[in-house]
Coordinates of C-alpha atoms in Angstrom, one line a residue:
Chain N
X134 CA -10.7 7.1 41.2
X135 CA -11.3 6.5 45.2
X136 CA -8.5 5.5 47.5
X137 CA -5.5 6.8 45.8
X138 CA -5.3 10.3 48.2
X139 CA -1.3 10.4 49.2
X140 CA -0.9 9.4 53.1
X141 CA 1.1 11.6 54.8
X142 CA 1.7 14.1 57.1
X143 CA 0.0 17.0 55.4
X144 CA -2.5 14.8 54.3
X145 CA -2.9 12.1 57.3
X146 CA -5.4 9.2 57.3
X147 CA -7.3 7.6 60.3
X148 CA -7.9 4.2 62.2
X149 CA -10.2 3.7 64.9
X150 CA -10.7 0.7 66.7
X151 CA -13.8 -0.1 68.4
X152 CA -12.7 -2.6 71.3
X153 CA -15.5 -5.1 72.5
X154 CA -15.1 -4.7 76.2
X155 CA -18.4 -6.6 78.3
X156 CA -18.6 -9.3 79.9
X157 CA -19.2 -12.2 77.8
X158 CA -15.6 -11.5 76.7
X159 CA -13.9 -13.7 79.5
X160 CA -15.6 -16.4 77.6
X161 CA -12.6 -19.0 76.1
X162 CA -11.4 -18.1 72.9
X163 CA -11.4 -20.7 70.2
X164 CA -12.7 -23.2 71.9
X165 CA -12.5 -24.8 76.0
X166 CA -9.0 -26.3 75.2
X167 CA -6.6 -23.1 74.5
X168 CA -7.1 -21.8 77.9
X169 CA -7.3 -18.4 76.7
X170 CA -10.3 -15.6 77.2
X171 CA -11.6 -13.5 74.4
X172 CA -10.6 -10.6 76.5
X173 CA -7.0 -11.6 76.4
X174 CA -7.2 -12.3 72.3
X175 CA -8.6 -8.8 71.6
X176 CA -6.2 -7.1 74.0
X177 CA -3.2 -9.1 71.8
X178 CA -5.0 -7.7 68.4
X179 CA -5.0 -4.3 69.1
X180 CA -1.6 -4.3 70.9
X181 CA -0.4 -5.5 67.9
X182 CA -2.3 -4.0 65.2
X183 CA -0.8 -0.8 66.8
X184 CA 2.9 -2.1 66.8
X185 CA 2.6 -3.3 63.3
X186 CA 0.8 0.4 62.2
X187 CA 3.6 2.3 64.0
X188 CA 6.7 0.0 63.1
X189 CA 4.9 1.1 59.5
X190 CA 5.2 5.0 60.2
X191 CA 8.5 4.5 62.0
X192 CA 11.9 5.9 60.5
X193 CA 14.8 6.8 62.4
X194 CA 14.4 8.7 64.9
X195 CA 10.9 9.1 65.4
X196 CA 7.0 8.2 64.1
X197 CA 5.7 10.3 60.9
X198 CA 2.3 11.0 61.8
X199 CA 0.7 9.8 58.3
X200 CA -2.2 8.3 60.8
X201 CA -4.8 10.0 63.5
X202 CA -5.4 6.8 65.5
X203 CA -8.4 6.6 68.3
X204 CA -9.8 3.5 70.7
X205 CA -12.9 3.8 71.7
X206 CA -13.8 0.7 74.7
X207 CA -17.5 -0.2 74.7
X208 CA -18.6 -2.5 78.1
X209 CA -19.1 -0.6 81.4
X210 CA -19.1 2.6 79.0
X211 CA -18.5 3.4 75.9
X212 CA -15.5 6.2 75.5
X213 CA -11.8 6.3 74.7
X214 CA -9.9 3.9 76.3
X215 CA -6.7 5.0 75.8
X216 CA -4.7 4.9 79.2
X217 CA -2.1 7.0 80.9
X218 CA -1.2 10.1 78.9
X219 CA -3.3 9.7 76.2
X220 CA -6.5 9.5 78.7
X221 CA -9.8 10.5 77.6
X222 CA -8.7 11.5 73.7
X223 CA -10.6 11.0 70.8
X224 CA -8.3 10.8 67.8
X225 CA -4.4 11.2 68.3
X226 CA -1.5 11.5 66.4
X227 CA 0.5 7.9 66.3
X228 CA 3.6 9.3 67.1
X229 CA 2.1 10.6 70.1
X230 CA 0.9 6.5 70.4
X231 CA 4.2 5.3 69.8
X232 CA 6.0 7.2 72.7
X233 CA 3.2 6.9 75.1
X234 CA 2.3 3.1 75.8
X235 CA 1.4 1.9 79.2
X236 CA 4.5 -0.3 79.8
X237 CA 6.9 -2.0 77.3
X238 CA 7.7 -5.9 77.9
X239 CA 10.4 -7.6 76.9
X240 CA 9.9 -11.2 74.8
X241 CA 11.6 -13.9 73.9
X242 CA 11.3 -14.3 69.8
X243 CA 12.6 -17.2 68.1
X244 CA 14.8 -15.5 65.1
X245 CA 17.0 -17.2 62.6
X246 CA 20.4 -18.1 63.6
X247 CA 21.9 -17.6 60.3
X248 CA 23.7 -21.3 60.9
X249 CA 20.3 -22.8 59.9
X250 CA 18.6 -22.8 63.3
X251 CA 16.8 -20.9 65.6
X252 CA 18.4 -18.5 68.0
X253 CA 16.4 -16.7 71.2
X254 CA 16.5 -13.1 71.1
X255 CA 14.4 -10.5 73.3
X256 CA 12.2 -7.9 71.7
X257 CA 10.4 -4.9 73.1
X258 CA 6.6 -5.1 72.9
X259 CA 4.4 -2.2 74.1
X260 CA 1.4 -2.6 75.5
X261 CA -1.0 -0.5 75.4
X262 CA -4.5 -2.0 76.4
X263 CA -4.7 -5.1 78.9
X264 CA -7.5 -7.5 79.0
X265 CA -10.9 -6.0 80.1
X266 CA -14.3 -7.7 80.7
X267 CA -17.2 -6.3 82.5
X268 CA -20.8 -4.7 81.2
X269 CA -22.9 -5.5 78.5
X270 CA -21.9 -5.0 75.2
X271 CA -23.1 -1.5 73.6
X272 CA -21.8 -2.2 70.1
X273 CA -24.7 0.5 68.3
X274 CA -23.3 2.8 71.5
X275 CA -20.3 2.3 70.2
X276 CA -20.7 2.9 66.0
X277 CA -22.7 5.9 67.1
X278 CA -19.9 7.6 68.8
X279 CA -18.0 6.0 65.8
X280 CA -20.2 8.1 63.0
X281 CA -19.7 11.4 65.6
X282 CA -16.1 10.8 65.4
X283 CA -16.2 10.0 62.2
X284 CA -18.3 12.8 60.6
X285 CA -15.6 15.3 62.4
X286 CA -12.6 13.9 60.4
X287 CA -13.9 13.7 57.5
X288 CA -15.3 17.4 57.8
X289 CA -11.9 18.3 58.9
X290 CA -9.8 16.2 55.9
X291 CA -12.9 16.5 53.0
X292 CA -9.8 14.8 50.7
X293 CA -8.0 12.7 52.7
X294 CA -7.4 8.8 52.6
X295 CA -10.8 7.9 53.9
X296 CA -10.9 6.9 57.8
X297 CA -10.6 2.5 58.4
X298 CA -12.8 1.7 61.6
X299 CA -12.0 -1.5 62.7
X300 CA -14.4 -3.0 65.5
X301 CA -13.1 -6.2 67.2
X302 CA -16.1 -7.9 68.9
X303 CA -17.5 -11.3 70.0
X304 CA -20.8 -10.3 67.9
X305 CA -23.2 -10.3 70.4
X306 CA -24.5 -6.5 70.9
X307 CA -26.7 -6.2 74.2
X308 CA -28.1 -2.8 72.8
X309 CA -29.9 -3.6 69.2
X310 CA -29.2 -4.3 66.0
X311 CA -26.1 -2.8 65.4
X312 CA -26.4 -2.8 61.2
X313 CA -28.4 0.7 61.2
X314 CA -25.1 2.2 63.2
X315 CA -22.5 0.2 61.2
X316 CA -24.5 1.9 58.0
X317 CA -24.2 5.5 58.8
X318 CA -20.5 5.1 59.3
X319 CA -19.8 3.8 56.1
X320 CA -22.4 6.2 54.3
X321 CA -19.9 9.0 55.6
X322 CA -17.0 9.7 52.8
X323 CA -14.6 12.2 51.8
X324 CA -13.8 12.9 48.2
X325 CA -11.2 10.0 48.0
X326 CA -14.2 7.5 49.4
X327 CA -16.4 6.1 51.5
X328 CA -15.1 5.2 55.2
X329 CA -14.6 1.8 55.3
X330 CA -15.8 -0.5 58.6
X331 CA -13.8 -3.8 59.2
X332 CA -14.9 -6.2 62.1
X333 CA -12.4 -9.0 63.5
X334 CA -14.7 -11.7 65.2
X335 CA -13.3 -13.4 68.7
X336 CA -15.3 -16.1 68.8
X337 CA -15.7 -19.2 71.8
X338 CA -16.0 -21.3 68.9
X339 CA -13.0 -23.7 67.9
X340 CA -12.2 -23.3 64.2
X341 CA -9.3 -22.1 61.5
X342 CA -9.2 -18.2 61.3
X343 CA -11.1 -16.9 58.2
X344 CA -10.2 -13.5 56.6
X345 CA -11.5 -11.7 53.8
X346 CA -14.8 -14.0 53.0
X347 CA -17.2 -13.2 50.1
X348 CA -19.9 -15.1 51.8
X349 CA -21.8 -16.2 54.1
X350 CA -21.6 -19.7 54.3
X351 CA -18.5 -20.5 55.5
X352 CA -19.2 -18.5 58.4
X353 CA -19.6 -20.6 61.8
X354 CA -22.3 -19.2 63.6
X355 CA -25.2 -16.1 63.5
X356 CA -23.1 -13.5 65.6
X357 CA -20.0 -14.0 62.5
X358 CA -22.6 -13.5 60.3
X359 CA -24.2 -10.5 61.6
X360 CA -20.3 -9.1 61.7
X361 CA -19.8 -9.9 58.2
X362 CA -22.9 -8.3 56.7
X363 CA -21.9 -5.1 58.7
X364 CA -18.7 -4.6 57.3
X365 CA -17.6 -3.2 53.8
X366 CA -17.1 -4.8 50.7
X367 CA -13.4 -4.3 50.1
X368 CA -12.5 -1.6 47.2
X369 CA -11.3 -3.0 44.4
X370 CA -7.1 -1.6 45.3
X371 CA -7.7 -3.8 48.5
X372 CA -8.8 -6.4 46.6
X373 CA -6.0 -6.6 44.7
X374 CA -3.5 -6.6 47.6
X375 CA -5.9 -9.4 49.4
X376 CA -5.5 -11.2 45.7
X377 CA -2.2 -10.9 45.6
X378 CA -1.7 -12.8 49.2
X379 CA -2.9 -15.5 47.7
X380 CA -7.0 -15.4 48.7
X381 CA -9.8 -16.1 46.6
X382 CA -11.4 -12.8 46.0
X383 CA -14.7 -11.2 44.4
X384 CA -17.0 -8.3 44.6
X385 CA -18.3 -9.4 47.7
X386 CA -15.3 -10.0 49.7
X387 CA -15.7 -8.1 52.6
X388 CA -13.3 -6.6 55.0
X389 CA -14.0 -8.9 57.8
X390 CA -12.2 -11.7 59.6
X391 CA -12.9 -14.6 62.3
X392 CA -10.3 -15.6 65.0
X393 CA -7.4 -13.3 63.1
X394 CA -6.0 -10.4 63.9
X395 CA -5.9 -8.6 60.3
X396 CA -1.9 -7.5 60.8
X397 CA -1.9 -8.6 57.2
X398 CA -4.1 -5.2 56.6
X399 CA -1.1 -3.2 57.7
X400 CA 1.1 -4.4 54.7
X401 CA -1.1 -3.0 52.4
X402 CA -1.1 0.6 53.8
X403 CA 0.5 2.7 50.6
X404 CA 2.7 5.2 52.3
X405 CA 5.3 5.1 49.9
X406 CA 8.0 2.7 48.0
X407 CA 7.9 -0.6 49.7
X408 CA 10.6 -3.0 48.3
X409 CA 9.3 -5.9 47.0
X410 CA 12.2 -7.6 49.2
X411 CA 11.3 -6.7 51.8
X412 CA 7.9 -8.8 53.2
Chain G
X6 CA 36.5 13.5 27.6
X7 CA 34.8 16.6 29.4
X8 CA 31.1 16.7 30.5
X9 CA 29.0 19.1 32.0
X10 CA 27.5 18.3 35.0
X11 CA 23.8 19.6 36.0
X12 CA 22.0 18.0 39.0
X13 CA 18.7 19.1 40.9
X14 CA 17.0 17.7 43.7
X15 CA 13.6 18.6 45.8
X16 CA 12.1 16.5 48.8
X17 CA 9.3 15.3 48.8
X18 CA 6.5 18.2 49.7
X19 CA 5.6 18.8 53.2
X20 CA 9.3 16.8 54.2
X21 CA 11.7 19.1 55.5
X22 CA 15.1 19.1 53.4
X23 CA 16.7 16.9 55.7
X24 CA 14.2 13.7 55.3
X25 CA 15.1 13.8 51.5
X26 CA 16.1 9.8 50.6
X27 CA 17.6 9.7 47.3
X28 CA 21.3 10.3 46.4
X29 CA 23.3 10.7 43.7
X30 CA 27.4 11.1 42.8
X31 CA 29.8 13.3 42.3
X32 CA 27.9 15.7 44.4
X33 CA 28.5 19.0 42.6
X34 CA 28.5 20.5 39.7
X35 CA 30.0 22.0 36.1
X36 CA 32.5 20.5 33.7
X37 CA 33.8 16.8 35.0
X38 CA 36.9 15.5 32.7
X39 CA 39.1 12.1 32.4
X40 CA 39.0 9.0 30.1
X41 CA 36.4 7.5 32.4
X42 CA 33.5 9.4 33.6
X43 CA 30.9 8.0 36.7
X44 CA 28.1 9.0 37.4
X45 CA 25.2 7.8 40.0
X46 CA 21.6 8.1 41.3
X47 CA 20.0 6.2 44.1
X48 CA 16.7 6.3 45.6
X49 CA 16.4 5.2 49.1
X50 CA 13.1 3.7 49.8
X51 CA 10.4 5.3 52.1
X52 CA 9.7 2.4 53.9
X53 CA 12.9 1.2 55.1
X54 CA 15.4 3.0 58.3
X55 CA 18.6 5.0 57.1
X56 CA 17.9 4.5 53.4
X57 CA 19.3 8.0 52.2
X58 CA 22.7 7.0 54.3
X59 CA 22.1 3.5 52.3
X60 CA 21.7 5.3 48.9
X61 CA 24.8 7.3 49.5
X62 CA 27.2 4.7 50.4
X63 CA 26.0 3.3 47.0
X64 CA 26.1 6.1 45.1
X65 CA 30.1 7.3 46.1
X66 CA 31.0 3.3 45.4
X67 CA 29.5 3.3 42.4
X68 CA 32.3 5.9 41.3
X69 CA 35.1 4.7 43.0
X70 CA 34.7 0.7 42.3
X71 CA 36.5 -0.9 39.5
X72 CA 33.6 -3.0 37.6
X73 CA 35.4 -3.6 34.8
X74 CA 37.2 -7.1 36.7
X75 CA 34.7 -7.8 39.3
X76 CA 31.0 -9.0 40.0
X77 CA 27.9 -7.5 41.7
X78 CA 28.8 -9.6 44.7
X79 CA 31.9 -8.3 45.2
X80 CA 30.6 -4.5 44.9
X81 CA 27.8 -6.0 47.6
X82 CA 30.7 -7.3 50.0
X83 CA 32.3 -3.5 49.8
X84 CA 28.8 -1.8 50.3
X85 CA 28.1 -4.2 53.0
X86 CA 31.6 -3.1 54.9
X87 CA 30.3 0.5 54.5
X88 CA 27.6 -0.1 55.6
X89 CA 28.3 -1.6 58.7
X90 CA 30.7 1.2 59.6
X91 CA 28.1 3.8 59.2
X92 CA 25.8 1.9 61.0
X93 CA 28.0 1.4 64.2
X94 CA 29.0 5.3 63.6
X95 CA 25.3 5.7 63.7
X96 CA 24.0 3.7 66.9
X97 CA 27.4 5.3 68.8
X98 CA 26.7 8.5 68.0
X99 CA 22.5 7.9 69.2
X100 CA 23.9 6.7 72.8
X101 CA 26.4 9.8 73.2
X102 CA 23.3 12.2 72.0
X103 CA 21.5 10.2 74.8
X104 CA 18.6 9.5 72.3
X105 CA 19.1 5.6 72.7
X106 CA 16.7 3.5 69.6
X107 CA 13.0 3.2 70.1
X108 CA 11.4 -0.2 70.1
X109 CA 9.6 1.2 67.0
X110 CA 12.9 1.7 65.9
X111 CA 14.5 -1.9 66.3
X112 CA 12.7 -3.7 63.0
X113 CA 13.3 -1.3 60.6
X114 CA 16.9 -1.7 62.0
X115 CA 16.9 -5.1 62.1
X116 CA 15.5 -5.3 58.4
X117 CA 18.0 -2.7 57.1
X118 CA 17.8 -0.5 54.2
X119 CA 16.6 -0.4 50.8
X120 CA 17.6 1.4 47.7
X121 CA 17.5 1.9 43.8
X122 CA 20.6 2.4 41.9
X123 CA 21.7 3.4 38.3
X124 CA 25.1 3.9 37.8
X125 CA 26.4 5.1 34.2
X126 CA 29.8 5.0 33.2
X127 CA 31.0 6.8 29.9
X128 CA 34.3 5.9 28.4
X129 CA 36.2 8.1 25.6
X130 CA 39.6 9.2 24.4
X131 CA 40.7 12.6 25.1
X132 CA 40.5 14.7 21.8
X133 CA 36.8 13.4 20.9
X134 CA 33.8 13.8 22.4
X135 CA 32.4 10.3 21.7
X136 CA 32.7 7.4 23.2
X137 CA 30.8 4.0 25.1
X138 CA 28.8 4.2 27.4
X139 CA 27.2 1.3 30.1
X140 CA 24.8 1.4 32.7
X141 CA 24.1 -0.7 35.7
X142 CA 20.5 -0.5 37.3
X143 CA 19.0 -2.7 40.2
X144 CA 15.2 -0.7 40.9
X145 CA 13.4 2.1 38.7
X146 CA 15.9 4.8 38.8
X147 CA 16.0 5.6 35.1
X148 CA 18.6 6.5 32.3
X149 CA 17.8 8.3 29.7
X150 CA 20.1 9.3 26.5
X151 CA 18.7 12.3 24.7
X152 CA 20.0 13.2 21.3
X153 CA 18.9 17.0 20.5
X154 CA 14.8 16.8 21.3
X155 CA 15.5 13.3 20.5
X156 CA 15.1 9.9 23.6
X157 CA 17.5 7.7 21.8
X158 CA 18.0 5.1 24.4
X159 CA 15.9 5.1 28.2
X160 CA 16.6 2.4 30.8
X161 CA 15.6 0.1 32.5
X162 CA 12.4 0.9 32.5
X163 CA 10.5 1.6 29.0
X164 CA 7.3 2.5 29.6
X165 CA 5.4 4.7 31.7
X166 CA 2.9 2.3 33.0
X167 CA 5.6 -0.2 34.4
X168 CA 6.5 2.1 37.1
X169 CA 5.0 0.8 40.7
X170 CA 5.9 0.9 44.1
X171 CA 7.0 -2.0 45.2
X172 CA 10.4 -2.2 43.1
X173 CA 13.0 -4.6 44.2
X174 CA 15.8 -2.8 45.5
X175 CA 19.3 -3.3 46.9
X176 CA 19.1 -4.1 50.9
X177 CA 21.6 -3.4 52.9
X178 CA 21.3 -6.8 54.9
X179 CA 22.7 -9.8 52.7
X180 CA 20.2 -12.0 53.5
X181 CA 17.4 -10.1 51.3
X182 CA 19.6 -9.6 48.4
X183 CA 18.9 -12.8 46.5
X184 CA 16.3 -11.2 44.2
X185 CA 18.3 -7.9 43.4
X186 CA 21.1 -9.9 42.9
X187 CA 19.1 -11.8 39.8
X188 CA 17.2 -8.4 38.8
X189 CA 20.7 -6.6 38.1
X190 CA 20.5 -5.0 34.3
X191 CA 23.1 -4.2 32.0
X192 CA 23.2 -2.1 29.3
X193 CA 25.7 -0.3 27.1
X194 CA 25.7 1.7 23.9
X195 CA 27.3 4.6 22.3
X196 CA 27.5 8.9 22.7
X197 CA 28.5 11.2 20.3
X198 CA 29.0 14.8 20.9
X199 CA 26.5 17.0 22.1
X200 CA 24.3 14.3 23.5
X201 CA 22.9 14.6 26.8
X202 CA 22.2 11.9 29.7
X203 CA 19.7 12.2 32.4
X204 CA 19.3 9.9 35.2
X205 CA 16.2 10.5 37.2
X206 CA 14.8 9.1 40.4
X207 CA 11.2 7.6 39.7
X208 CA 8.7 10.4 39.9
X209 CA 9.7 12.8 37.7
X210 CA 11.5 9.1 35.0
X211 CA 7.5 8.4 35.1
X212 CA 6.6 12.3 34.1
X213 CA 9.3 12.7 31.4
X214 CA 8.4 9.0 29.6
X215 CA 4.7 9.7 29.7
X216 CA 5.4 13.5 28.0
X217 CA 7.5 11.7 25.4
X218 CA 5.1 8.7 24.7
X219 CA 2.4 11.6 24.2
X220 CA 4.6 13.5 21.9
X221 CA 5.2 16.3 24.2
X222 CA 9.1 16.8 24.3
X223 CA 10.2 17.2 27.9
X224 CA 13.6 16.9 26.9
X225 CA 13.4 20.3 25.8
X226 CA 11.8 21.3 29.0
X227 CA 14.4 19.6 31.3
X228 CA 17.2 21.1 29.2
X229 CA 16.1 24.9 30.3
X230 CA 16.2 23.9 33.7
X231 CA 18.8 25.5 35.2
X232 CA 19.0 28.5 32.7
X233 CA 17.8 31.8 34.0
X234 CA 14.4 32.4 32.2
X235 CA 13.3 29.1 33.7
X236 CA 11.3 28.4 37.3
X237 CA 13.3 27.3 39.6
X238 CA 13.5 23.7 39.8
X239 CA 11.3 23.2 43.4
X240 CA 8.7 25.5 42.2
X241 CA 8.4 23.9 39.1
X242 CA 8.3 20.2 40.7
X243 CA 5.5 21.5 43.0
X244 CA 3.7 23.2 40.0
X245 CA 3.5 19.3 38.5
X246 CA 2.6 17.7 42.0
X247 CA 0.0 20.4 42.4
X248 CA -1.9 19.3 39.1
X249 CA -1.2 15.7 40.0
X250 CA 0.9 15.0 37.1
X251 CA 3.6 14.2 39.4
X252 CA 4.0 12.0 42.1
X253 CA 4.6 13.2 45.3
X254 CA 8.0 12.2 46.4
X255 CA 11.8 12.8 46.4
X256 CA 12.7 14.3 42.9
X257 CA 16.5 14.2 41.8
X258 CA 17.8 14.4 38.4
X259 CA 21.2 15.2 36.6
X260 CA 21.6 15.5 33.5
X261 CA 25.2 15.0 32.0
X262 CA 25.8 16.7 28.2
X263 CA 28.5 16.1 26.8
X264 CA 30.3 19.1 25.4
X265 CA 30.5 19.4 21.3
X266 CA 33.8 19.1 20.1

């Protein structure tokens, strides 16, 4: 059976995130009115993403390091964007992540009172990556260096948890069609499976978030479509967790979404006993 | 009443001793006597901050609470009060070590803890070696009442295949509690002398039903544990997560036999 290797820290697993950097991105997101660029919503995505993966890994006192995690940037260039101490790596450790954002703010959160309201209360939020926009936008650049990256852990962990690259993009690759690229990473496997590609779409266009389609044709536009044909069909555990939170699924679900952020992916990361209580 | 008293535990491979989450009560072991006898297991869940502190306070109140004239909730409001005192305990003794809480820290914090518990009470006169017996469960921590190579009773869960990972458990914050407090079971039933009780954590409950659904006896298996010809227990367990017949995580069992007359 594929994707049931144990994650942990003898047997790690791996997410890299390919961050759509060019220029386009300080375009609006969803639309004129929200005053927002698409620079600014993929900086928020993978900011959180990586809070919700390492608030996953996190028990007291410390990270376990059940994840190798790398960022590659593609605009400008195409390399690890990591900043600060993590500069210039590949693939690290997230407990290494964890301890070594760029700056941590501090947020007002709406929480429950308890009494039946709503009470203010201030939380930490690293920050890892801030808002960048300049360059074209060398997505097949940037699942190349993906395969290469890609081919070396799965060389190095032949059974581990297969590796979940997940590119966050406005779709529109200056460099070619990025499909041949986005194929050879998911040809690329270890004994547990095949690596899985996900792509989150920040789009201009206005329009409720879509996650885990099996089609086509809900899609808004030709660059969410050419996203969604690149990315995997979800394996049938992740089906079953996608099923289970209430979405239509079938054998063509894929793992893609438009205008969300995919935090819901994290919940379904099996790294041990997860009450049922706790959601 | 006397018993014999025979636990074993292993962390989970590749954790060092110290990260092991489960928990179980009295702590030692050899012969236990008295007209009551309590016994308890808890497994505190992986995801989740503090849960081994969490299973213990359960654990040590499950044999020192009187059930007999109260309700779940009130053994919740005790825990609860533990709780909190370990918890300040806890977040005092961070700030003297200087090592002040993480942000990655605060949720899981926030959130609380999580834990299975089965607590088994036996209750006997004196000069036999029989008795009643009931057992509280909230979670898949797992009874099991073994009469020579014989499962006479197992509880709560009956079948190999119900076993998951997303249990509900006990939390130690009161406002997640409201679906343990309505998945609480009860059981209760009868020992004679010379039967034996294990209670297990999940991994190794899920082994020992699927041997005995396919006619394999692990009772006999779990009974040699601790003698001298056997392996010892941690090289054993990593024998069965090696061959992936066991899952890799905190193992605890005791096993309880109750002495022939």
């Amino acid at each position: 059976m594929s994707y049931t290797a144990e994650i942990s820290r003898r047997n790690p697993s791996c997410f890299l995130f390919l961050i759509d950097q060019s220029g386009s991105m300080v375009d609006p997101f969803g639309g004129e009115e929200s005053g927002r660029r698409k620079a600014d919503q993929v900086a928020d995505v993978i900011n959180r993403l990586l809070q919700n993966l390492i608030i996953k890994c996190a028990k007291q006192e410390g990270v376990r390091d059940y994840y190798h995690i790398g960022v590659i940037g593609y605009g400008t260039q195409v390399g690890p964007a990591f900043a600060g101490a993590l500069a210039g790596r590949e693939l690290v450790p997230i407990g290494e992540v964890a301890n070594n954002p760029a700056r941590i703010e501090a947020r007002e959160k709406k929480v429950d009172d308890g009494a039946g309201g709503l009470a203010d209360q201030t939380v930490r939020f690293p920050i890892w990556f801030d808002p960048v926009a300049t360059g074209g936008t060398p997505m097949c650049q940037a699942l190349t260096r993906a395969q290469s990256i890609m081919q070396g852990w799965t060389s190095q962990h032949a059974h581990g948890f297969p590796p979940l690259v997940i590119n966050i993009s406005d779709g529109e690759p200056t460099d070619g069609d990025p499909s041949v690229p986005a194929q050879s990473v998911i040809q690329l496997a270890t004994s547990d499976g095949n690596v899985l590609l996900f792509n989150i779409h920040i789009s201009s266009q206005s329009g409720a978030p879509i996650i885990f389609p099996d089609s086509q044709e809900t899609l808004p536009d030709d660059h969410a479509r050419l996203l969604f044909s690149m990315s995997s069909q979800l394996p049938e555990f992740l089906r079953t967790f996608v099923q289970q939170e209430g979405i239509n699924v079938s054998e063509n679900t894929r793992g893609f979404a438009f205008q969300a952020d995919l935090v819901t992916l994290i919940k379904f990361l099996d790294i041990g006993t997860r009450p049922s209580n706790l959601r | 009443m006397e018993a014999f008293l025979v636990p074993l535990r292993v962390q989970k491979g590749g954790n060092a001793e110290g990260e092991y989450e489960d928990a179980f009560h009295p702590p030692g072991n050899g012969k236990v006597e008295g007209a009551a006898l309590r016994f308890a297991i808890a497994d505190g869940a992986s995801e989740g901050m503090l849960s081994g502190a969490w299973a213990r306070i359960l654990v040590e109140l499950h044999c020192r609470f009187e059930w007999t004239c109260s309700s779940l909730e009130q053994f919740l409001e005790r825990a609860y009060q533990d709780w909190r005192s370990f918890k300040s305990e806890y977040l005092r003794d961070r700030k003297e070590r200087n090592h002040p809480v993480q942000w990655y820290e605060e949720p899981g914090l926030q959130a609380g803890a999580f834990s299975t518990l089965l607590g088994l009470t036996l209750t006997g006169s004196s000069n036999e070696q029989a008795g009643q017996w009931t057992a509280v469960a909230i979670g898949d921590s797992c009874l099991f009442q073994v009469r020579g190579s014989t499962l006479v009773e197992k509880f709560p869960v009956e079948r190999s295949s119900d076993f998951n990972s997303r249990p509900v458990l006990i939390a130690s914050n009161p406002a997640r509690n409201d679906q343990a407090i309505s998945a609480i079971r009860r059981v209760s039933g009868t020992f004679g002398s010379g039967d034996a009780f294990y209670l297990m954590t999940d991994a190794l409950a899920q082994w020992s039903l699927k041997e005995d659904e396919e006619g394999r006896n692990p009772w006999a298996l779990l009974r040699a544990l601790d003698t001298e010809d056997a392996p010892a227990f941690d090289v054993w367990i990593d024998g069965l997560r090696s061959t992936k017949e066991l899952r890799n995580d905190d193992v605890t069992v005791i096993r309880i036999d109750l002495l022939r007359a």
